[in-house]
mmCIF file of C-alpha atoms and ligand atoms in Angstrom:
data_model
loop_
_atom_site.group_PDB
_atom_site.id
_atom_site.type_symbol
_atom_site.label_atom_id
_atom_site.label_comp_id
_atom_site.label_asym_id
_atom_site.label_seq_id
_atom_site.Cartn_x
_atom_site.Cartn_y
_atom_site.Cartn_z
ATOM 1 C CA MET J 209 -14.775 12.137 -24.849
ATOM 2 C CA ASN J 210 -12.545 9.488 -22.945
ATOM 3 C CA ASP J 211 -14.175 9.715 -19.529
ATOM 4 C CA ARG J 212 -12.441 6.899 -18.103
ATOM 5 C CA LEU J 213 -10.264 9.230 -15.646
ATOM 6 C CA LEU J 214 -13.626 11.203 -14.613
ATOM 7 C CA ARG J 215 -15.552 8.105 -13.925
ATOM 8 C CA ALA J 216 -12.792 6.379 -11.893
ATOM 9 C CA LEU J 217 -12.729 9.550 -9.974
ATOM 10 C CA ALA J 218 -16.012 9.402 -9.136
ATOM 11 C CA ARG J 219 -15.830 5.568 -8.601
ATOM 12 C CA GLN J 220 -17.957 4.725 -11.331
ATOM 13 C CA ALA J 221 -17.602 1.288 -13.249
ATOM 14 C CA VAL J 222 -15.045 1.601 -16.139
ATOM 15 C CA ASP J 223 -14.076 -0.731 -18.959
ATOM 16 C CA ARG J 224 -10.020 -0.773 -18.129
ATOM 17 C CA THR J 225 -8.087 1.234 -15.125
ATOM 18 C CA PRO J 226 -7.479 4.956 -16.781
ATOM 19 C CA VAL J 227 -3.689 5.581 -16.790
ATOM 20 C CA TRP J 228 -1.763 9.339 -16.986
ATOM 21 C CA LEU J 229 1.732 9.531 -15.325
ATOM 22 C CA MET J 230 3.042 12.406 -13.211
ATOM 23 C CA ARG J 231 5.696 14.281 -15.228
ATOM 24 C CA GLN J 232 4.596 12.816 -18.776
ATOM 25 C CA ALA J 233 5.660 15.759 -20.582
ATOM 26 C CA GLY J 234 9.439 16.460 -19.948
ATOM 27 C CA ARG J 235 12.957 15.833 -20.573
ATOM 28 C CA TYR J 236 12.777 11.794 -20.963
ATOM 29 C CA LEU J 237 11.017 12.754 -24.457
ATOM 30 C CA PRO J 238 13.263 13.776 -27.186
ATOM 31 C CA GLU J 239 10.622 15.955 -28.795
ATOM 32 C CA TYR J 240 10.081 17.659 -25.402
ATOM 33 C CA ARG J 241 13.725 18.491 -25.449
ATOM 34 C CA GLU J 242 13.828 19.754 -29.137
ATOM 35 C CA THR J 243 10.668 22.187 -28.513
ATOM 36 C CA ARG J 244 12.449 23.288 -24.924
ATOM 37 C CA ARG J 245 15.428 23.891 -26.908
ATOM 38 C CA GLN J 246 13.517 26.538 -29.606
ATOM 39 C CA ALA J 247 11.889 28.142 -26.400
ATOM 40 C CA GLY J 248 15.246 28.727 -25.152
ATOM 41 C CA SER J 249 14.278 27.928 -21.232
ATOM 42 C CA PHE J 250 11.779 25.747 -19.339
ATOM 43 C CA LEU J 251 9.906 29.016 -18.053
ATOM 44 C CA ALA J 252 9.943 30.203 -21.759
ATOM 45 C CA LEU J 253 8.225 27.260 -22.775
ATOM 46 C CA CYS J 254 6.018 27.569 -19.348
ATOM 47 C CA SER J 255 5.282 31.092 -20.471
ATOM 48 C CA THR J 256 4.375 30.899 -24.187
ATOM 49 C CA PRO J 257 0.803 29.167 -24.538
ATOM 50 C CA ASP J 258 1.086 27.638 -28.105
ATOM 51 C CA LEU J 259 4.586 26.084 -26.686
ATOM 52 C CA ALA J 260 3.033 24.940 -23.650
ATOM 53 C CA CYS J 261 0.346 23.147 -25.243
ATOM 54 C CA GLU J 262 2.386 21.468 -28.207
ATOM 55 C CA VAL J 263 4.634 19.786 -25.055
ATOM 56 C CA THR J 264 1.168 18.973 -23.256
ATOM 57 C CA LEU J 265 0.314 16.712 -26.343
ATOM 58 C CA GLN J 266 3.636 15.219 -27.048
ATOM 59 C CA PRO J 267 2.809 12.556 -24.816
ATOM 60 C CA LEU J 268 -0.572 12.022 -25.740
ATOM 61 C CA ARG J 269 0.544 11.544 -29.473
ATOM 62 C CA ARG J 270 3.152 8.645 -28.742
ATOM 63 C CA TYR J 271 0.828 6.710 -25.859
ATOM 64 C CA ASP J 272 -2.440 5.638 -25.525
ATOM 65 C CA LEU J 273 -3.469 7.671 -22.119
ATOM 66 C CA ASP J 274 -6.389 8.903 -20.293
ATOM 67 C CA ALA J 275 -5.696 12.087 -19.229
ATOM 68 C CA ALA J 276 -3.874 15.600 -20.574
ATOM 69 C CA ILE J 277 -2.153 17.340 -17.750
ATOM 70 C CA LEU J 278 -1.439 21.027 -17.745
ATOM 71 C CA PHE J 279 2.421 21.773 -18.737
ATOM 72 C CA SER J 280 3.532 24.487 -16.480
ATOM 73 C CA ASP J 281 4.770 24.578 -12.488
ATOM 74 C CA ILE J 282 3.723 24.578 -9.096
ATOM 75 C CA LEU J 283 6.494 27.786 -8.750
ATOM 76 C CA THR J 284 4.309 30.276 -11.045
ATOM 77 C CA ILE J 285 2.556 31.586 -7.920
ATOM 78 C CA PRO J 286 6.066 32.739 -5.962
ATOM 79 C CA TRP J 287 7.187 33.656 -9.475
ATOM 80 C CA ALA J 288 4.342 35.793 -9.866
ATOM 81 C CA MET J 289 4.443 37.278 -6.361
ATOM 82 C CA GLY J 290 7.792 38.910 -7.818
ATOM 83 C CA LEU J 291 10.286 36.260 -6.254
ATOM 84 C CA GLY J 292 12.474 36.065 -9.244
ATOM 85 C CA LEU J 293 12.466 32.186 -10.119
ATOM 86 C CA GLU J 294 15.115 30.941 -12.131
ATOM 87 C CA PHE J 295 16.020 27.072 -13.185
ATOM 88 C CA VAL J 296 19.622 26.596 -13.105
ATOM 89 C CA GLU J 297 20.427 23.459 -14.998
ATOM 90 C CA GLY J 298 21.129 20.726 -13.111
ATOM 91 C CA GLU J 299 20.459 22.405 -9.719
ATOM 92 C CA GLY J 300 16.515 23.274 -10.333
ATOM 93 C CA PRO J 301 14.279 25.850 -9.045
ATOM 94 C CA GLN J 302 16.106 29.125 -7.065
ATOM 95 C CA PHE J 303 14.439 32.535 -6.102
ATOM 96 C CA ARG J 304 16.574 35.382 -6.237
ATOM 97 C CA HIS J 305 14.362 37.113 -3.720
ATOM 98 C CA PRO J 306 13.542 34.254 -0.862
ATOM 99 C CA VAL J 307 11.441 35.109 2.152
ATOM 100 C CA ARG J 308 13.028 35.681 5.224
ATOM 101 C CA THR J 309 11.556 38.126 7.293
ATOM 102 C CA ARG J 310 7.898 38.941 8.789
ATOM 103 C CA ALA J 311 8.308 42.184 6.258
ATOM 104 C CA ASP J 312 9.079 39.819 3.644
ATOM 105 C CA ILE J 313 5.964 37.857 4.055
ATOM 106 C CA GLU J 314 3.859 41.036 4.622
ATOM 107 C CA ARG J 315 4.692 42.574 1.510
ATOM 108 C CA LEU J 316 3.798 39.620 -0.493
ATOM 109 C CA GLY J 317 0.403 40.180 -2.722
ATOM 110 C CA VAL J 318 -2.119 37.722 -4.239
ATOM 111 C CA PRO J 319 -1.642 37.681 -7.728
ATOM 112 C CA ASP J 320 -4.505 38.029 -10.238
ATOM 113 C CA PRO J 321 -4.236 34.804 -12.237
ATOM 114 C CA GLU J 322 -5.732 36.584 -15.365
ATOM 115 C CA ASP J 323 -3.161 39.643 -15.224
ATOM 116 C CA ASP J 324 -0.248 38.071 -13.481
ATOM 117 C CA LEU J 325 -0.797 34.341 -14.620
ATOM 118 C CA GLY J 326 -2.575 35.238 -17.844
ATOM 119 C CA PHE J 327 0.052 33.107 -19.674
ATOM 120 C CA VAL J 328 -1.311 29.981 -17.903
ATOM 121 C CA MET J 329 -4.692 30.356 -18.352
ATOM 122 C CA GLU J 330 -4.283 31.183 -22.038
ATOM 123 C CA ALA J 331 -2.199 27.803 -22.178
ATOM 124 C CA VAL J 332 -5.311 25.948 -20.326
ATOM 125 C CA ARG J 333 -7.666 27.395 -23.126
ATOM 126 C CA THR J 334 -5.628 26.925 -25.702
ATOM 127 C CA ILE J 335 -4.928 23.045 -24.294
ATOM 128 C CA ARG J 336 -8.456 22.488 -23.657
ATOM 129 C CA ARG J 337 -9.502 23.023 -27.459
ATOM 130 C CA GLU J 338 -7.027 21.015 -28.669
ATOM 131 C CA VAL J 339 -7.820 17.986 -26.580
ATOM 132 C CA ASP J 340 -11.701 18.216 -25.813
ATOM 133 C CA GLY J 341 -13.492 15.527 -27.144
ATOM 134 C CA ARG J 342 -10.593 13.274 -26.634
ATOM 135 C CA TRP J 343 -8.788 13.546 -22.877
ATOM 136 C CA PRO J 344 -9.739 15.280 -20.092
ATOM 137 C CA LEU J 345 -7.525 18.317 -18.858
ATOM 138 C CA ILE J 346 -5.793 18.158 -15.209
ATOM 139 C CA GLY J 347 -4.765 21.630 -13.799
ATOM 140 C CA PHE J 348 -3.141 21.950 -10.813
ATOM 141 C CA ALA J 349 -1.227 23.751 -7.986
ATOM 142 C CA GLY J 350 1.371 23.099 -5.335
ATOM 143 C CA SER J 351 0.309 23.119 -1.458
ATOM 144 C CA PRO J 352 0.780 26.200 0.125
ATOM 145 C CA TRP J 353 3.503 24.512 2.680
ATOM 146 C CA THR J 354 5.543 23.063 -0.513
ATOM 147 C CA LEU J 355 5.278 26.254 -1.910
ATOM 148 C CA ALA J 356 6.573 27.994 1.089
ATOM 149 C CA THR J 357 9.533 25.779 1.258
ATOM 150 C CA TYR J 358 10.731 26.907 -1.852
ATOM 151 C CA MET J 359 10.112 30.601 -1.198
ATOM 152 C CA ILE J 360 11.951 30.519 2.397
ATOM 153 C CA GLU J 361 14.865 28.004 1.554
ATOM 154 C CA GLY J 362 15.260 30.170 -1.816
ATOM 155 C CA ARG J 363 15.603 26.437 -3.702
ATOM 156 C CA GLY J 364 15.310 22.745 -3.201
ATOM 157 C CA SER J 365 16.425 21.605 0.186
ATOM 158 C CA ARG J 366 17.229 18.177 2.285
ATOM 159 C CA THR J 367 16.337 19.148 5.813
ATOM 160 C CA PHE J 368 14.095 22.475 5.482
ATOM 161 C CA GLY J 369 16.067 24.112 8.339
ATOM 162 C CA ARG J 370 14.783 27.336 7.408
ATOM 163 C CA ALA J 371 11.306 26.466 7.170
ATOM 164 C CA LYS J 372 10.838 24.375 9.777
ATOM 165 C CA ARG J 373 12.849 27.320 11.915
ATOM 166 C CA LEU J 374 10.353 29.421 10.989
ATOM 167 C CA LEU J 375 7.389 27.252 11.795
ATOM 168 C CA LEU J 376 8.567 26.576 15.217
ATOM 169 C CA GLU J 377 9.792 29.681 16.293
ATOM 170 C CA ASP J 378 7.126 32.230 14.733
ATOM 171 C CA PRO J 379 4.230 30.122 13.710
ATOM 172 C CA ALA J 380 2.094 33.300 13.256
ATOM 173 C CA SER J 381 4.241 34.317 10.466
ATOM 174 C CA MET J 382 4.479 31.091 9.062
ATOM 175 C CA HIS J 383 0.476 30.765 9.405
ATOM 176 C CA ARG J 384 0.079 34.401 7.507
ATOM 177 C CA LEU J 385 2.460 33.323 4.711
ATOM 178 C CA LEU J 386 0.304 30.096 3.953
ATOM 179 C CA THR J 387 -3.028 32.287 4.410
ATOM 180 C CA THR J 388 -1.604 34.548 1.676
ATOM 181 C CA LEU J 389 -0.315 31.381 -0.579
ATOM 182 C CA ALA J 390 -3.712 29.703 -0.131
ATOM 183 C CA ASP J 391 -5.958 32.798 -1.151
ATOM 184 C CA ALA J 392 -3.708 32.661 -4.236
ATOM 185 C CA THR J 393 -4.163 29.252 -4.838
ATOM 186 C CA ILE J 394 -7.905 29.335 -4.598
ATOM 187 C CA GLU J 395 -7.878 31.957 -7.235
ATOM 188 C CA TYR J 396 -5.704 30.321 -9.362
ATOM 189 C CA LEU J 397 -7.352 27.167 -9.486
ATOM 190 C CA ARG J 398 -10.690 28.707 -9.838
ATOM 191 C CA ALA J 399 -9.405 30.619 -12.834
ATOM 192 C CA GLN J 400 -7.794 27.552 -14.319
ATOM 193 C CA VAL J 401 -11.568 26.189 -14.079
ATOM 194 C CA ARG J 402 -12.684 28.593 -15.503
ATOM 195 C CA ALA J 403 -10.449 28.498 -18.484
ATOM 196 C CA GLY J 404 -11.104 24.866 -19.010
ATOM 197 C CA ALA J 405 -9.620 22.282 -16.648
ATOM 198 C CA GLN J 406 -11.664 19.565 -15.791
ATOM 199 C CA VAL J 407 -9.857 18.020 -13.053
ATOM 200 C CA LEU J 408 -7.616 19.434 -10.355
ATOM 201 C CA MET J 409 -4.429 17.998 -8.433
ATOM 202 C CA ILE J 410 -2.942 19.760 -5.447
ATOM 203 C CA PHE J 411 0.943 18.568 -5.028
ATOM 204 C CA ASP J 412 2.001 18.659 -1.376
ATOM 205 C CA THR J 413 5.549 17.081 -2.460
ATOM 206 C CA TRP J 414 7.185 18.138 0.912
ATOM 207 C CA GLY J 415 4.127 17.414 3.279
ATOM 208 C CA GLY J 416 5.747 14.513 4.331
ATOM 209 C CA VAL J 417 8.828 15.903 5.551
ATOM 210 C CA LEU J 418 6.721 17.554 8.889
ATOM 211 C CA THR J 419 5.502 16.034 12.159
ATOM 212 C CA THR J 420 1.978 14.831 12.481
ATOM 213 C CA PRO J 421 0.953 17.808 14.148
ATOM 214 C CA ALA J 422 2.917 20.305 12.248
ATOM 215 C CA TRP J 423 1.523 18.666 8.631
ATOM 216 C CA HIS J 424 -1.951 18.833 10.156
ATOM 217 C CA ALA J 425 -1.634 22.803 11.483
ATOM 218 C CA PHE J 426 0.622 23.766 8.576
ATOM 219 C CA SER J 427 -0.208 21.562 5.358
ATOM 220 C CA LEU J 428 -3.542 19.699 5.627
ATOM 221 C CA ALA J 429 -5.721 22.872 7.183
ATOM 222 C CA TYR J 430 -4.547 25.116 4.195
ATOM 223 C CA MET J 431 -5.194 22.096 1.705
ATOM 224 C CA ARG J 432 -8.697 21.894 2.930
ATOM 225 C CA ARG J 433 -9.540 25.530 2.758
ATOM 226 C CA ILE J 434 -8.587 25.574 -0.620
ATOM 227 C CA VAL J 435 -10.725 22.279 -1.556
ATOM 228 C CA GLU J 436 -13.755 23.967 0.500
ATOM 229 C CA ALA J 437 -13.289 27.080 -1.797
ATOM 230 C CA LEU J 438 -13.160 25.458 -5.127
ATOM 231 C CA PRO J 439 -16.423 25.368 -7.355
ATOM 232 C CA ARG J 440 -17.939 22.205 -7.229
ATOM 233 C CA GLY J 441 -20.765 22.714 -9.854
ATOM 234 C CA TYR J 442 -19.168 25.071 -12.387
ATOM 235 C CA GLU J 443 -21.501 24.550 -15.513
ATOM 236 C CA GLY J 444 -22.822 21.837 -13.896
ATOM 237 C CA ASP J 445 -19.559 20.005 -13.521
ATOM 238 C CA ARG J 446 -18.390 18.713 -10.375
ATOM 239 C CA VAL J 447 -14.538 19.388 -10.613
ATOM 240 C CA PRO J 448 -12.999 16.219 -8.766
ATOM 241 C CA VAL J 449 -9.685 17.195 -6.815
ATOM 242 C CA ILE J 450 -6.586 14.852 -6.358
ATOM 243 C CA LEU J 451 -4.625 15.587 -3.214
ATOM 244 C CA PHE J 452 -1.278 13.807 -3.250
ATOM 245 C CA THR J 453 1.195 14.353 -0.320
ATOM 246 C CA LYS J 454 4.348 12.252 -0.710
ATOM 247 C CA ALA J 455 4.892 10.471 1.923
ATOM 248 C CA GLY J 456 1.533 11.196 3.438
ATOM 249 C CA GLU J 457 1.530 6.873 4.474
ATOM 250 C CA GLY J 458 0.760 7.704 7.843
ATOM 251 C CA TRP J 459 -2.343 10.620 7.330
ATOM 252 C CA LEU J 460 -4.538 8.946 4.545
ATOM 253 C CA GLU J 461 -7.633 9.082 6.948
ATOM 254 C CA SER J 462 -7.165 12.756 7.116
ATOM 255 C CA MET J 463 -6.368 13.295 3.847
ATOM 256 C CA ALA J 464 -9.394 11.583 3.162
ATOM 257 C CA THR J 465 -11.490 13.704 5.057
ATOM 258 C CA SER J 466 -10.538 16.995 3.486
ATOM 259 C CA GLY J 467 -13.139 17.098 0.890
ATOM 260 C CA CYS J 468 -10.931 15.660 -1.871
ATOM 261 C CA ASP J 469 -12.261 12.958 -4.443
ATOM 262 C CA ALA J 470 -8.996 11.095 -4.418
ATOM 263 C CA LEU J 471 -5.874 10.480 -3.073
ATOM 264 C CA GLY J 472 -2.693 10.197 -4.884
ATOM 265 C CA LEU J 473 -0.393 7.707 -3.040
ATOM 266 C CA ASP J 474 3.542 7.592 -3.488
ATOM 267 C CA TRP J 475 5.315 4.034 -4.204
ATOM 268 C CA ARG J 476 5.998 3.430 -0.415
ATOM 269 C CA THR J 477 2.335 3.025 0.220
ATOM 270 C CA ASP J 478 0.572 -0.369 -0.044
ATOM 271 C CA MET J 479 -2.504 0.194 -2.361
ATOM 272 C CA GLY J 480 -4.346 -2.771 -0.768
ATOM 273 C CA VAL J 481 -3.732 -1.370 2.956
ATOM 274 C CA ALA J 482 -4.702 2.208 1.374
ATOM 275 C CA ARG J 483 -7.637 1.221 -0.042
ATOM 276 C CA ALA J 484 -9.084 -1.031 2.852
ATOM 277 C CA ARG J 485 -8.275 2.373 5.229
ATOM 278 C CA VAL J 486 -9.998 5.336 2.907
ATOM 279 C CA GLY J 487 -11.233 2.882 -0.569
ATOM 280 C CA GLU J 488 -15.157 3.685 0.748
ATOM 281 C CA ARG J 489 -14.784 7.752 0.716
ATOM 282 C CA VAL J 490 -11.990 8.198 -1.980
ATOM 283 C CA ALA J 491 -10.546 6.837 -5.213
ATOM 284 C CA LEU J 492 -6.834 6.263 -5.345
ATOM 285 C CA GLN J 493 -4.483 7.417 -7.964
ATOM 286 C CA GLY J 494 -0.575 5.436 -7.716
ATOM 287 C CA ASN J 495 1.955 4.096 -7.441
ATOM 288 C CA LEU J 496 4.486 2.821 -9.360
ATOM 289 C CA ASP J 497 8.107 3.436 -8.125
ATOM 290 C CA PRO J 498 8.984 5.478 -10.973
ATOM 291 C CA SER J 499 12.648 3.898 -11.104
ATOM 292 C CA THR J 500 10.892 0.664 -11.992
ATOM 293 C CA LEU J 501 10.891 2.353 -15.374
ATOM 294 C CA LEU J 502 14.637 2.145 -15.383
ATOM 295 C CA ALA J 503 14.435 -1.883 -15.452
ATOM 296 C CA SER J 504 13.531 -4.119 -18.149
ATOM 297 C CA PRO J 505 9.622 -4.242 -19.472
ATOM 298 C CA ALA J 506 9.112 -7.696 -18.436
ATOM 299 C CA CYS J 507 10.091 -6.087 -14.639
ATOM 300 C CA ILE J 508 7.722 -3.076 -15.401
ATOM 301 C CA ARG J 509 5.012 -5.355 -16.207
ATOM 302 C CA ASN J 510 5.263 -7.657 -13.041
ATOM 303 C CA GLU J 511 5.005 -4.419 -10.765
ATOM 304 C CA VAL J 512 2.122 -3.124 -12.973
ATOM 305 C CA LYS J 513 0.316 -6.578 -12.444
ATOM 306 C CA ARG J 514 1.251 -6.419 -8.425
ATOM 307 C CA ILE J 515 -0.396 -2.929 -7.990
ATOM 308 C CA LEU J 516 -3.598 -3.499 -10.136
ATOM 309 C CA ALA J 517 -3.651 -6.876 -8.015
ATOM 310 C CA GLU J 518 -3.052 -4.964 -4.599
ATOM 311 C CA TYR J 519 -6.065 -2.366 -5.738
ATOM 312 C CA GLY J 520 -8.250 -5.450 -6.756
ATOM 313 C CA SER J 521 -11.555 -5.685 -8.558
ATOM 314 C CA GLY J 522 -13.985 -2.831 -9.199
ATOM 315 C CA PRO J 523 -13.529 1.050 -9.821
ATOM 316 C CA GLY J 524 -11.930 3.801 -8.121
ATOM 317 C CA HIS J 525 -8.207 3.085 -9.354
ATOM 318 C CA VAL J 526 -6.548 5.755 -11.568
ATOM 319 C CA PHE J 527 -3.076 4.084 -12.120
ATOM 320 C CA ASN J 528 -0.109 6.307 -12.109
ATOM 321 C CA LEU J 529 3.644 6.662 -10.830
ATOM 322 C CA GLY J 530 4.340 7.315 -7.266
ATOM 323 C CA HIS J 531 6.182 10.519 -8.277
ATOM 324 C CA GLY J 532 7.289 11.912 -11.149
ATOM 325 C CA ILE J 533 8.964 9.777 -14.420
ATOM 326 C CA THR J 534 13.140 10.991 -14.398
ATOM 327 C CA PRO J 535 14.766 12.356 -17.581
ATOM 328 C CA ASP J 536 16.668 8.932 -17.671
ATOM 329 C CA VAL J 537 14.092 7.034 -18.461
ATOM 330 C CA ASP J 538 13.676 5.080 -21.938
ATOM 331 C CA PRO J 539 10.119 6.215 -23.697
ATOM 332 C CA ALA J 540 9.750 2.489 -24.835
ATOM 333 C CA HIS J 541 9.454 1.537 -21.125
ATOM 334 C CA VAL J 542 6.830 4.530 -20.374
ATOM 335 C CA GLY J 543 5.075 2.537 -23.480
ATOM 336 C CA ALA J 544 5.537 -1.017 -21.848
ATOM 337 C CA CYS J 545 4.141 0.359 -18.410
ATOM 338 C CA ILE J 546 0.849 2.010 -20.446
ATOM 339 C CA GLU J 547 0.396 -1.201 -22.290
ATOM 340 C CA ALA J 548 0.490 -3.621 -19.441
ATOM 341 C CA VAL J 549 -2.377 -1.438 -17.677
ATOM 342 C CA HIS J 550 -4.122 -1.575 -21.068
ATOM 343 C CA GLU J 551 -3.591 -4.977 -21.098
ATOM 344 C CA HIS J 552 -3.810 -6.578 -17.269
ATOM 345 C CA SER J 553 -6.480 -4.230 -15.829
ATOM 346 C CA PRO J 554 -9.738 -5.287 -17.639
ATOM 347 C CA ALA J 555 -9.892 -8.201 -15.786
ATOM 348 C CA TRP J 556 -10.212 -6.321 -12.628
ATOM 349 C CA HIS J 557 -13.343 -4.496 -14.137
ATOM 350 C CA ARG J 558 -15.422 -7.750 -15.370
ATOM 351 C CA GLN J 559 -18.889 -7.878 -13.749
ATOM 352 C CA GLY J 560 -20.585 -11.018 -12.041
HETATM 353 O O1 CP3 R 701 3.088 16.547 -14.988
HETATM 354 C C1 CP3 R 701 3.312 17.248 -15.592
HETATM 355 O O2 CP3 R 701 4.052 16.522 -16.797
HETATM 356 C C2 CP3 R 701 2.990 18.619 -15.883
HETATM 357 C C3 CP3 R 701 3.878 19.868 -15.429
HETATM 358 C C4 CP3 R 701 4.285 19.321 -14.356
HETATM 359 C C5 CP3 R 701 5.898 20.305 -13.990
HETATM 360 N N1 CP3 R 701 5.631 20.533 -12.768
HETATM 361 C C6 CP3 R 701 6.892 20.141 -15.072
HETATM 362 C C7 CP3 R 701 8.597 20.546 -15.105
HETATM 363 C C8 CP3 R 701 4.052 19.618 -12.970
HETATM 364 C C9 CP3 R 701 2.655 19.148 -12.767
HETATM 365 C C10 CP3 R 701 5.075 19.929 -11.856
HETATM 366 C C11 CP3 R 701 4.829 20.040 -10.395
HETATM 367 C C12 CP3 R 701 5.951 20.420 -9.510
HETATM 368 N N2 CP3 R 701 7.091 21.258 -9.791
HETATM 369 C C13 CP3 R 701 6.413 20.182 -8.566
HETATM 370 C C14 CP3 R 701 5.120 18.961 -8.256
HETATM 371 C C15 CP3 R 701 5.347 17.297 -8.246
HETATM 372 C C16 CP3 R 701 6.848 16.885 -8.106
HETATM 373 O O3 CP3 R 701 7.518 16.717 -8.853
HETATM 374 O O4 CP3 R 701 6.843 16.807 -6.801
HETATM 375 C C17 CP3 R 701 7.163 20.647 -7.900
HETATM 376 C C18 CP3 R 701 7.835 19.996 -6.538
HETATM 377 C C19 CP3 R 701 7.614 21.251 -8.968
HETATM 378 C C20 CP3 R 701 9.020 22.150 -8.748
HETATM 379 C C21 CP3 R 701 10.377 21.812 -9.661
HETATM 380 N N3 CP3 R 701 9.853 22.196 -11.217
HETATM 381 C C22 CP3 R 701 11.224 21.432 -9.635
HETATM 382 C C23 CP3 R 701 11.753 20.928 -7.991
HETATM 383 C C24 CP3 R 701 11.763 20.938 -10.540
HETATM 384 C C25 CP3 R 701 13.126 20.676 -10.922
HETATM 385 C C26 CP3 R 701 13.443 19.364 -10.935
HETATM 386 C C27 CP3 R 701 13.458 18.723 -12.050
HETATM 387 O O5 CP3 R 701 12.940 17.840 -12.260
HETATM 388 O O6 CP3 R 701 14.242 19.147 -13.077
HETATM 389 C C28 CP3 R 701 11.209 21.833 -11.719
HETATM 390 C C29 CP3 R 701 11.253 22.181 -13.085
HETATM 391 C C30 CP3 R 701 10.169 21.211 -13.814
HETATM 392 N N4 CP3 R 701 9.239 21.299 -13.968
HETATM 393 C C31 CP3 R 701 10.534 20.487 -15.004
HETATM 394 C C32 CP3 R 701 9.480 19.967 -15.782
HETATM 395 C C33 CP3 R 701 9.017 19.018 -17.258
HETATM 396 C C34 CP3 R 701 12.041 20.085 -15.773
HETATM 397 C C35 CP3 R 701 12.347 21.536 -16.577
HETATM 398 C C36 CP3 R 701 13.208 21.272 -17.586
HETATM 399 O O7 CP3 R 701 12.765 20.973 -18.821
HETATM 400 O O8 CP3 R 701 14.601 21.452 -17.563
#
């Protein structure tokens, strides 16, 4: 198997820097748009294991990537909790039954991953069968705080007014919600590992909107609880965990003490500074600005070279974007990015 990703996450020597891209399967690919059209909707695509497997493999057929990532979404957990998820074209996710009161929070149960989210587990098993021996498979979940923002607001938000108000006015209810979400996420990620996921990533997309003390108490504390509860030796394999807090540059040291193996960095973080701060404890993943992919291949190459040089020599770097690929990106530019990593990273791994 291509084990570059697993080796880099363990900070072991590799021949070149492994590369995969957040949202590597998605609307920028014409074959994705075609499969989604056949499925009828994004949620139908997520809940049909064979189609979820097909779109997972699409970027791997086009590009020489070093990992497959499960095609699904972080909002499957609140969906399974009965909040009524819809994706409105051009508007993103919306919940028909947002969580607003203490009673709403107390009513939420922990979904059974094999029953209520069986389609995700079946997708993991199908994908693992298809990719086995070629690429490691990454499973994932959202951070409890990030899920809570969507559940409370009922949709994406700019200011997170309702979620922050609940956190400040009724912290006990917020903790109750986050505890339920952490319990659900532990069950969900354990089941993904049983089904065949070999690496796990936690997306704390909205952690960075909190104050420092609130992020520690309402986001990091629950991610730490999840990491501690995950199988660290299932069938002899250690399952590495990547923690990604978008806009979390100020908190790298705290993230690195959560028990995770790697930190995902957004594009604002300087890779060299991050390595000096936490590179002795964890691997680092990132962090090309996704908008770079809109510029010419020559510009993309320069930015890839800059990031590789910022990280410097030796293992422990996984090349990625600082956030997901946007739908307006030319697939040829994604190819240029991956080729630049292949071309320029080996020099940073030569020993002696
Ligand atoms: O990275 C991958 O290729 C794996 C699949 C994946 C998706 N969503 C597919 C998806 C992963 C890992 C996610 C995670 C996710 N989902 C996050 C965390 C990462 C991040 O982007 O910050 C969040 C916040 C969500 C919630 C979500 N799902 C939003 C806000 C949206 C709408 C925005 C958008 O890009 O359209 C989605 C939809 C979504 N999830 C799409 C895909 C491919 C687009 C759906 C479509 O085909 O229309």
